XYZ file of N, CA and C in Angstrom:
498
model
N 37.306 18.695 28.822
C 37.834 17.800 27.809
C 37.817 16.350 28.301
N 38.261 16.131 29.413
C 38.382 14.944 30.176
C 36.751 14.240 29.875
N 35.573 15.029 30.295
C 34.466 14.987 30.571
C 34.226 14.564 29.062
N 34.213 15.060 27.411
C 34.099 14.495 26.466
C 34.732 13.316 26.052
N 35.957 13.272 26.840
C 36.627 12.069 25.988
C 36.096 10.897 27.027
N 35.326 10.739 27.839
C 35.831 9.373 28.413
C 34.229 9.489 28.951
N 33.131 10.334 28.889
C 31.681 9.872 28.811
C 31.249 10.524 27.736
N 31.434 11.665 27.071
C 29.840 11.426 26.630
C 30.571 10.774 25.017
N 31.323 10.810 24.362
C 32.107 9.578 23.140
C 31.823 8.423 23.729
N 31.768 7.685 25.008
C 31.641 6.310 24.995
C 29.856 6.112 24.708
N 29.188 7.271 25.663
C 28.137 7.240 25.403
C 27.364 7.478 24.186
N 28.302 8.174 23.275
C 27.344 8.646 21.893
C 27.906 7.026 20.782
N 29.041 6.721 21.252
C 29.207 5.240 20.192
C 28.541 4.535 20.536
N 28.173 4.325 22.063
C 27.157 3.078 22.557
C 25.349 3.229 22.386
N 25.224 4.598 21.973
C 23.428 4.836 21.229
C 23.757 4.427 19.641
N 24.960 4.798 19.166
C 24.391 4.299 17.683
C 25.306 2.817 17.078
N 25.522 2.302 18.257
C 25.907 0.854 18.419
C 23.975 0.532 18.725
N 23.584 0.831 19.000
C 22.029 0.670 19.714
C 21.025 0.714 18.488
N 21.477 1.956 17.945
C 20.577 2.234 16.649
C 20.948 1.350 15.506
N 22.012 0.792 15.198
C 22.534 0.066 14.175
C 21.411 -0.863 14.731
N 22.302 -1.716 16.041
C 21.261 -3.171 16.268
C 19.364 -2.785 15.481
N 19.262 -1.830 16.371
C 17.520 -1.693 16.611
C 16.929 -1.541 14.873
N 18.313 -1.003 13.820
C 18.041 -1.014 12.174
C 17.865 -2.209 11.791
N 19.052 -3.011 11.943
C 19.060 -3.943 11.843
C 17.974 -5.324 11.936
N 17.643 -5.365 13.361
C 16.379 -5.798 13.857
C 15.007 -5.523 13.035
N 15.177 -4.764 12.704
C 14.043 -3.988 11.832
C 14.002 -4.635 10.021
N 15.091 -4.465 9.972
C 15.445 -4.694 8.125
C 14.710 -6.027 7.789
N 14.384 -7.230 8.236
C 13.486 -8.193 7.437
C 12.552 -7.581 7.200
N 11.801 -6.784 8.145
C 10.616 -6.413 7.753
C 9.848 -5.515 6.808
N 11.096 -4.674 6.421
C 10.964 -3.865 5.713
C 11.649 -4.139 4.038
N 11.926 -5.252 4.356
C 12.589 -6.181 3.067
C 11.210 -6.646 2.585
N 10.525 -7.512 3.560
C 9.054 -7.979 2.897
C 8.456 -6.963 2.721
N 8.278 -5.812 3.435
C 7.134 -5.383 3.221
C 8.038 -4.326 1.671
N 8.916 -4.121 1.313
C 9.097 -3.637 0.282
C 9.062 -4.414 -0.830
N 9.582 -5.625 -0.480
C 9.180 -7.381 -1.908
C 7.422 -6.654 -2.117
N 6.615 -6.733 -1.081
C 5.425 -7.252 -1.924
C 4.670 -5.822 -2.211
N 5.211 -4.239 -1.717
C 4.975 -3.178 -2.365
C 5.462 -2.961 -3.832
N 6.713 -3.000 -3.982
C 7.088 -3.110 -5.021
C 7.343 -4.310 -6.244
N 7.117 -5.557 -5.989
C 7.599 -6.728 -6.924
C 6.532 -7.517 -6.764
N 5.768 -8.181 -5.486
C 4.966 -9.029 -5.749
C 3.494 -9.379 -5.690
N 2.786 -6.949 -5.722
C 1.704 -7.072 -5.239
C 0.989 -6.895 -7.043
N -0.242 -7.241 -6.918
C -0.817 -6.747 -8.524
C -1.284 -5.099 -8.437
N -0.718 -4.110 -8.378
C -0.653 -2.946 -7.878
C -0.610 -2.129 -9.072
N -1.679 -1.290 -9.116
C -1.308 -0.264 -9.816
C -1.679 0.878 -9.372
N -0.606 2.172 -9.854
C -0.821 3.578 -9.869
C -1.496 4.619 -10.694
N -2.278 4.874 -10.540
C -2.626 6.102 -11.446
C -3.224 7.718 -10.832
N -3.225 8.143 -11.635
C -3.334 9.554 -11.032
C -5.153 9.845 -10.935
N -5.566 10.482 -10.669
C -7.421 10.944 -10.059
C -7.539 12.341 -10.765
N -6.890 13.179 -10.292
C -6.602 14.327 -10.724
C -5.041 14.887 -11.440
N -4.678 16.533 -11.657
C -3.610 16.761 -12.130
C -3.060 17.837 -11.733
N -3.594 18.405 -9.968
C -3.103 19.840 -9.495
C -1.679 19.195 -8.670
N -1.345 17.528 -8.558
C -0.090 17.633 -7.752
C 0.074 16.107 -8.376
N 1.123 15.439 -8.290
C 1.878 14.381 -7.915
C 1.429 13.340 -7.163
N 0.817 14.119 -6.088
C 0.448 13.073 -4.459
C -1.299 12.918 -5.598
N -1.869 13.266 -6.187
C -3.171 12.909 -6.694
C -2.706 11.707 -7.526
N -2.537 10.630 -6.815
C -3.140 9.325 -7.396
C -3.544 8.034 -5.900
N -3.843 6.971 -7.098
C -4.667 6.060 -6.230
C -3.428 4.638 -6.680
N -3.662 4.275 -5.242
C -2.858 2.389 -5.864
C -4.497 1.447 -5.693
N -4.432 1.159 -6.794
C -5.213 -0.035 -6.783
C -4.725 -1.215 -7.043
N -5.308 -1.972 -5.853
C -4.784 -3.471 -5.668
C -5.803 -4.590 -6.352
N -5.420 -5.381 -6.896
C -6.471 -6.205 -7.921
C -6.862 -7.308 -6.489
N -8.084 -8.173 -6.115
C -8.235 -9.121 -5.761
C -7.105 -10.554 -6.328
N -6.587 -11.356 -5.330
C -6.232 -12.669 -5.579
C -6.967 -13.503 -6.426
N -6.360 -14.822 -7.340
C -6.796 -15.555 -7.517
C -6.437 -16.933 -6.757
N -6.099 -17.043 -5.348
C -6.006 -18.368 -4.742
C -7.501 -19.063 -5.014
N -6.930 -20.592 -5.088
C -8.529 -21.249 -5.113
C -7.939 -22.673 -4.805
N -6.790 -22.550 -3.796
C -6.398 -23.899 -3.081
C -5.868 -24.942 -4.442
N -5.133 -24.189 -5.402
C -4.730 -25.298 -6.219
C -5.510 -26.121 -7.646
N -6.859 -25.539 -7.609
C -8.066 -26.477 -8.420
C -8.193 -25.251 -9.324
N -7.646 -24.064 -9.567
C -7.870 -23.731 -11.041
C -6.277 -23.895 -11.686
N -5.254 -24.620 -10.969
C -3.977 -24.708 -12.033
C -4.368 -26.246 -12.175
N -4.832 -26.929 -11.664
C -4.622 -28.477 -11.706
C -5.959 -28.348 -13.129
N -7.343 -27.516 -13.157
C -7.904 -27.102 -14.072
C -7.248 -26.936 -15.346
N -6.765 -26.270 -14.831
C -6.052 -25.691 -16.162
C -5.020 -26.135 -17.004
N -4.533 -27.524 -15.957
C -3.373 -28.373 -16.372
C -4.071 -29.184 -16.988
N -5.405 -29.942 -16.667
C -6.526 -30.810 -17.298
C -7.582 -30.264 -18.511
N -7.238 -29.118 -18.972
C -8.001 -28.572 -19.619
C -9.452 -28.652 -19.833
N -10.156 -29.113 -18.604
C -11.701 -29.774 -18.627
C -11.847 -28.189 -17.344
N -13.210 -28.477 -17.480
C -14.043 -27.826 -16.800
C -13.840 -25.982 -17.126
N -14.339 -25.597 -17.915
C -14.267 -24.323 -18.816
C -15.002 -23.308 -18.065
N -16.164 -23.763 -17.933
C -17.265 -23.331 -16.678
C -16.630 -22.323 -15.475
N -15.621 -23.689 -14.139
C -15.163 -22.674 -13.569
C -14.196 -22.172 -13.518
N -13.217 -22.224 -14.650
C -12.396 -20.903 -15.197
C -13.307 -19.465 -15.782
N -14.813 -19.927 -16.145
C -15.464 -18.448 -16.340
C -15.968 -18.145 -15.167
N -16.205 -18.921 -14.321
C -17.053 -18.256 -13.033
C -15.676 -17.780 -12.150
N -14.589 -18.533 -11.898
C -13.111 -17.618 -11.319
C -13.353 -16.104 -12.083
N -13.375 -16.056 -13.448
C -13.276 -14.703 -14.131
C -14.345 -13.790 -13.485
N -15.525 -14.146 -13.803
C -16.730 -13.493 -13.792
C -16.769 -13.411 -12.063
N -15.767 -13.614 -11.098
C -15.996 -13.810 -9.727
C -14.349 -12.213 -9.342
N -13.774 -12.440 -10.384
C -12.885 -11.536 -10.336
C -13.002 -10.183 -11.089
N -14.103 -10.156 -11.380
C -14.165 -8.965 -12.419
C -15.545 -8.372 -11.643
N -16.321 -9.244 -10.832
C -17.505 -8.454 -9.796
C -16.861 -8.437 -8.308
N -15.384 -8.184 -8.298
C -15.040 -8.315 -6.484
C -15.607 -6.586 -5.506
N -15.839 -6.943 -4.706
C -16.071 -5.850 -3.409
C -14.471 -5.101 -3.972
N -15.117 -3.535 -3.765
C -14.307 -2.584 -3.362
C -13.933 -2.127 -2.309
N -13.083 -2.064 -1.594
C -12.647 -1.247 -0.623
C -12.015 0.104 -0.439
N -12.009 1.361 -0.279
C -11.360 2.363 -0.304
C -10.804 2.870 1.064
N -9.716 2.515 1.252
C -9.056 2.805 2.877
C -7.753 4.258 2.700
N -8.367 5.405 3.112
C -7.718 6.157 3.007
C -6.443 6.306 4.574
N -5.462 6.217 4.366
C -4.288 6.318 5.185
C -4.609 7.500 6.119
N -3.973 7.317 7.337
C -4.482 8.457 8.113
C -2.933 9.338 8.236
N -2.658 9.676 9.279
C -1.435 11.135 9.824
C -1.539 12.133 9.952
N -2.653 12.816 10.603
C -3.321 13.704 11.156
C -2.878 14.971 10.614
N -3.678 14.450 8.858
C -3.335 15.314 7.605
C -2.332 15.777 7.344
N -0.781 15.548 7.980
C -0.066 15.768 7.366
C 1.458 15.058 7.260
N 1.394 14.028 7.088
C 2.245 12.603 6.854
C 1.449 11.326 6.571
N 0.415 11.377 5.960
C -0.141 10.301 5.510
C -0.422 9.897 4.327
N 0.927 8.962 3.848
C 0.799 8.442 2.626
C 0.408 7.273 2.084
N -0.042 6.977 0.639
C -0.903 5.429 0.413
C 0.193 4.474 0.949
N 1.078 4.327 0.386
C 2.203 2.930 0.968
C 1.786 2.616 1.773
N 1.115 3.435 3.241
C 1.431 2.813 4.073
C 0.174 1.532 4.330
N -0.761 1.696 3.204
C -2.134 0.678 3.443
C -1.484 -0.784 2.951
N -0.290 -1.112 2.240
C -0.098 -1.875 1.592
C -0.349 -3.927 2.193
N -0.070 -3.344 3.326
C 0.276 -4.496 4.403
C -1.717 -5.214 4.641
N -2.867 -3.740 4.760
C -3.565 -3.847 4.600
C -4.554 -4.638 3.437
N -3.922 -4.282 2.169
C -4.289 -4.442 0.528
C -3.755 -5.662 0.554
N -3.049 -6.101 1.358
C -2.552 -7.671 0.921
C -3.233 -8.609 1.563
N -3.977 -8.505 2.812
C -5.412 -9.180 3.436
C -6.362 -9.172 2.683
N -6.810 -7.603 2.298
C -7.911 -7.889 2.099
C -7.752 -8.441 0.641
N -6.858 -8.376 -0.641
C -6.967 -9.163 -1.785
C -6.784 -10.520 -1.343
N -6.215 -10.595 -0.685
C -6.048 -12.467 -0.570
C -7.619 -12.898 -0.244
N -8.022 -12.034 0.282
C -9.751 -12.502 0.226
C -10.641 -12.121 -0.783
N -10.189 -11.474 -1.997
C -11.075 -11.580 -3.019
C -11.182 -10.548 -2.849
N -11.170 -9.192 -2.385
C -11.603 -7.776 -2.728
C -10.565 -6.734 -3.526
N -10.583 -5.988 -4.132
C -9.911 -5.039 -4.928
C -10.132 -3.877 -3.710
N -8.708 -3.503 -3.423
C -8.757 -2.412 -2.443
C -7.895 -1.198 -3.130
N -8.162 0.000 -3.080
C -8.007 1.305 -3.720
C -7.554 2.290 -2.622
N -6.363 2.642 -2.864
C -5.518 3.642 -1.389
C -5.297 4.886 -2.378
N -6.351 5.773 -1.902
C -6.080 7.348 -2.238
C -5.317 8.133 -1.521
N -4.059 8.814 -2.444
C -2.875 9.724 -1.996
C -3.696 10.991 -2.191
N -3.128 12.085 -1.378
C -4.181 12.835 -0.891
C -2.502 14.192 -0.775
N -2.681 15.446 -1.049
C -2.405 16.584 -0.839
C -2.293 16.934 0.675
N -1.291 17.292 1.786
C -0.834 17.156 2.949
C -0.869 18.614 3.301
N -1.265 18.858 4.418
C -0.832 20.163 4.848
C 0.643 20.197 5.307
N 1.197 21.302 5.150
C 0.736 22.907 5.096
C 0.572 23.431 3.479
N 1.072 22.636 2.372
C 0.919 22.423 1.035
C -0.815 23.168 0.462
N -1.671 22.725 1.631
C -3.308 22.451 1.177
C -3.749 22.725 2.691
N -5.109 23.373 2.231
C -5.637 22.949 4.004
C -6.931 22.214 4.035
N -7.632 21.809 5.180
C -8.282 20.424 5.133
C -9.532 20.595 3.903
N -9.991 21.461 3.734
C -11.185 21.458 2.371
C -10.677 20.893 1.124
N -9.161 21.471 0.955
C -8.915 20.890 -0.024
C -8.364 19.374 -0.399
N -7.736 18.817 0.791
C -7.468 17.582 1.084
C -9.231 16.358 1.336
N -10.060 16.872 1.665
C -11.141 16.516 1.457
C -12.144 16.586 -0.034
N -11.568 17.937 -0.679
C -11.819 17.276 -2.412
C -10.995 16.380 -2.826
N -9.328 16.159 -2.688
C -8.933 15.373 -3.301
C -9.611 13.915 -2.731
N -10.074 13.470 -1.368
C -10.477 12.203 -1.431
C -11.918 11.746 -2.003
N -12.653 12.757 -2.066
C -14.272 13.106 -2.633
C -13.655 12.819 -4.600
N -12.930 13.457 -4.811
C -12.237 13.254 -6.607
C -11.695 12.035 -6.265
N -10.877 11.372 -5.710
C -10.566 9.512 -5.351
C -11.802 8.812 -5.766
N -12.497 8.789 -4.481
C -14.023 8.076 -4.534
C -14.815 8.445 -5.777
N -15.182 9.459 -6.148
C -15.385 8.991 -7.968
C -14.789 8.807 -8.723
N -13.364 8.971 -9.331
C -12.697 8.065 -9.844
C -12.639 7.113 -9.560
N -12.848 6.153 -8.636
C -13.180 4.483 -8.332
C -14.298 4.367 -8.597
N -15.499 5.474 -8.360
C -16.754 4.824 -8.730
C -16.833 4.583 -10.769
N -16.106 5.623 -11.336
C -16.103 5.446 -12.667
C -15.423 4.654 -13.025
N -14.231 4.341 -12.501
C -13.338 3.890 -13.374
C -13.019 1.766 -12.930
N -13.262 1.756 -11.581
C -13.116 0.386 -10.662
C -13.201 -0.699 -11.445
N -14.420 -0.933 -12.623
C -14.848 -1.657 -13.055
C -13.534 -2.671 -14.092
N -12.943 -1.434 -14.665
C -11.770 -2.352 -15.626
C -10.678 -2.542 -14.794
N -10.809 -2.757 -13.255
C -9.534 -3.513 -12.713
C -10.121 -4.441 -11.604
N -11.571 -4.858 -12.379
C -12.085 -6.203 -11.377
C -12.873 -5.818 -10.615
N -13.512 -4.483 -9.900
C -14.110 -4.334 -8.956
C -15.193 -4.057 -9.406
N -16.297 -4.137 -8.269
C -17.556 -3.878 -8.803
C -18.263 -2.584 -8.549
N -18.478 -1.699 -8.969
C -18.326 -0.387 -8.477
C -19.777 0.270 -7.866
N -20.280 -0.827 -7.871
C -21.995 -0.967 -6.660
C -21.756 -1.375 -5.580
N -20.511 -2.330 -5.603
C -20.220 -2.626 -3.941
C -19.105 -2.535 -3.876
């Protein structure tokens, strides 16, 4: 009794005195990275298939940064031209398809998000296929669901900006 009350209680308050800090420490980051998963990415969900839940894709639209010269455009209402070539530059962007890894069985899309926010800020539309996990599925079938991903982006990419040749 002696032995519980006076080490291992000092010792078990002083690990999750440890774990609070080390949460803590942690929480901006997971504040941003939840702001721009959920509120400030152009993100959408949809499903590929309909044997589970985990069968969908987030597709991330390409940025429109252009350093300021299509709002100051657009505040001047001149130059019409490259407000169609911005369009016609956002509606042919590179695809990317980055499937999440976890050695098939903890690997979910969220976690590309941090990824999808590079590569749109550079103009590409990036597409994160959720995928069926073992022990649920075993690897053949987790390999159709990303084979059913990749043609659903090849059919469908086009009406969310991407170009589905590149």
């Amino acid at each position: 009794m002696f032995r519980f009350i006076f080490i291992t209680l000092p010792l078990l308050f002083f690990n999750l005195v440890r774990l609070f800090l080390f949460v803590l420490c942690l929480f901006p980051g997971f504040i941003r990275f939840g702001w721009y998963y959920f509120i400030a990415s152009d993100r959408v969900s949809l499903p590929y298939d309909s044997k589970s839940v985990r069968q969908r894709v987030d597709v991330y639209r390409a940025c429109t940064h252009n350093n300021g010269r299509q709002q100051q455009e657009q505040l001047d209402g001149s130059d019409s031209n490259f407000n169609m070539l911005v369009e016609e530059l956002l509606n042919n962007s590179p695809v990317v398809i980055f499937c999440t890894g976890g050695a098939w069985m903890i690997g979910y899309k969220m976690w590309g998000a941090l990824l999808a926010r590079a590569l749109t800020a550079a103009g590409m539309v990036v597409v994160i296929p959720d995928m069926r996990n073992y022990p649920l599925v075993d690897i053949p079938e987790m390999v159709d669901d990303i084979d059913l991903a990749i043609g659903w982006t090849k059919t469908n990419i086009a009406q969310y900006g991407g170009d589905p040749e590149n």
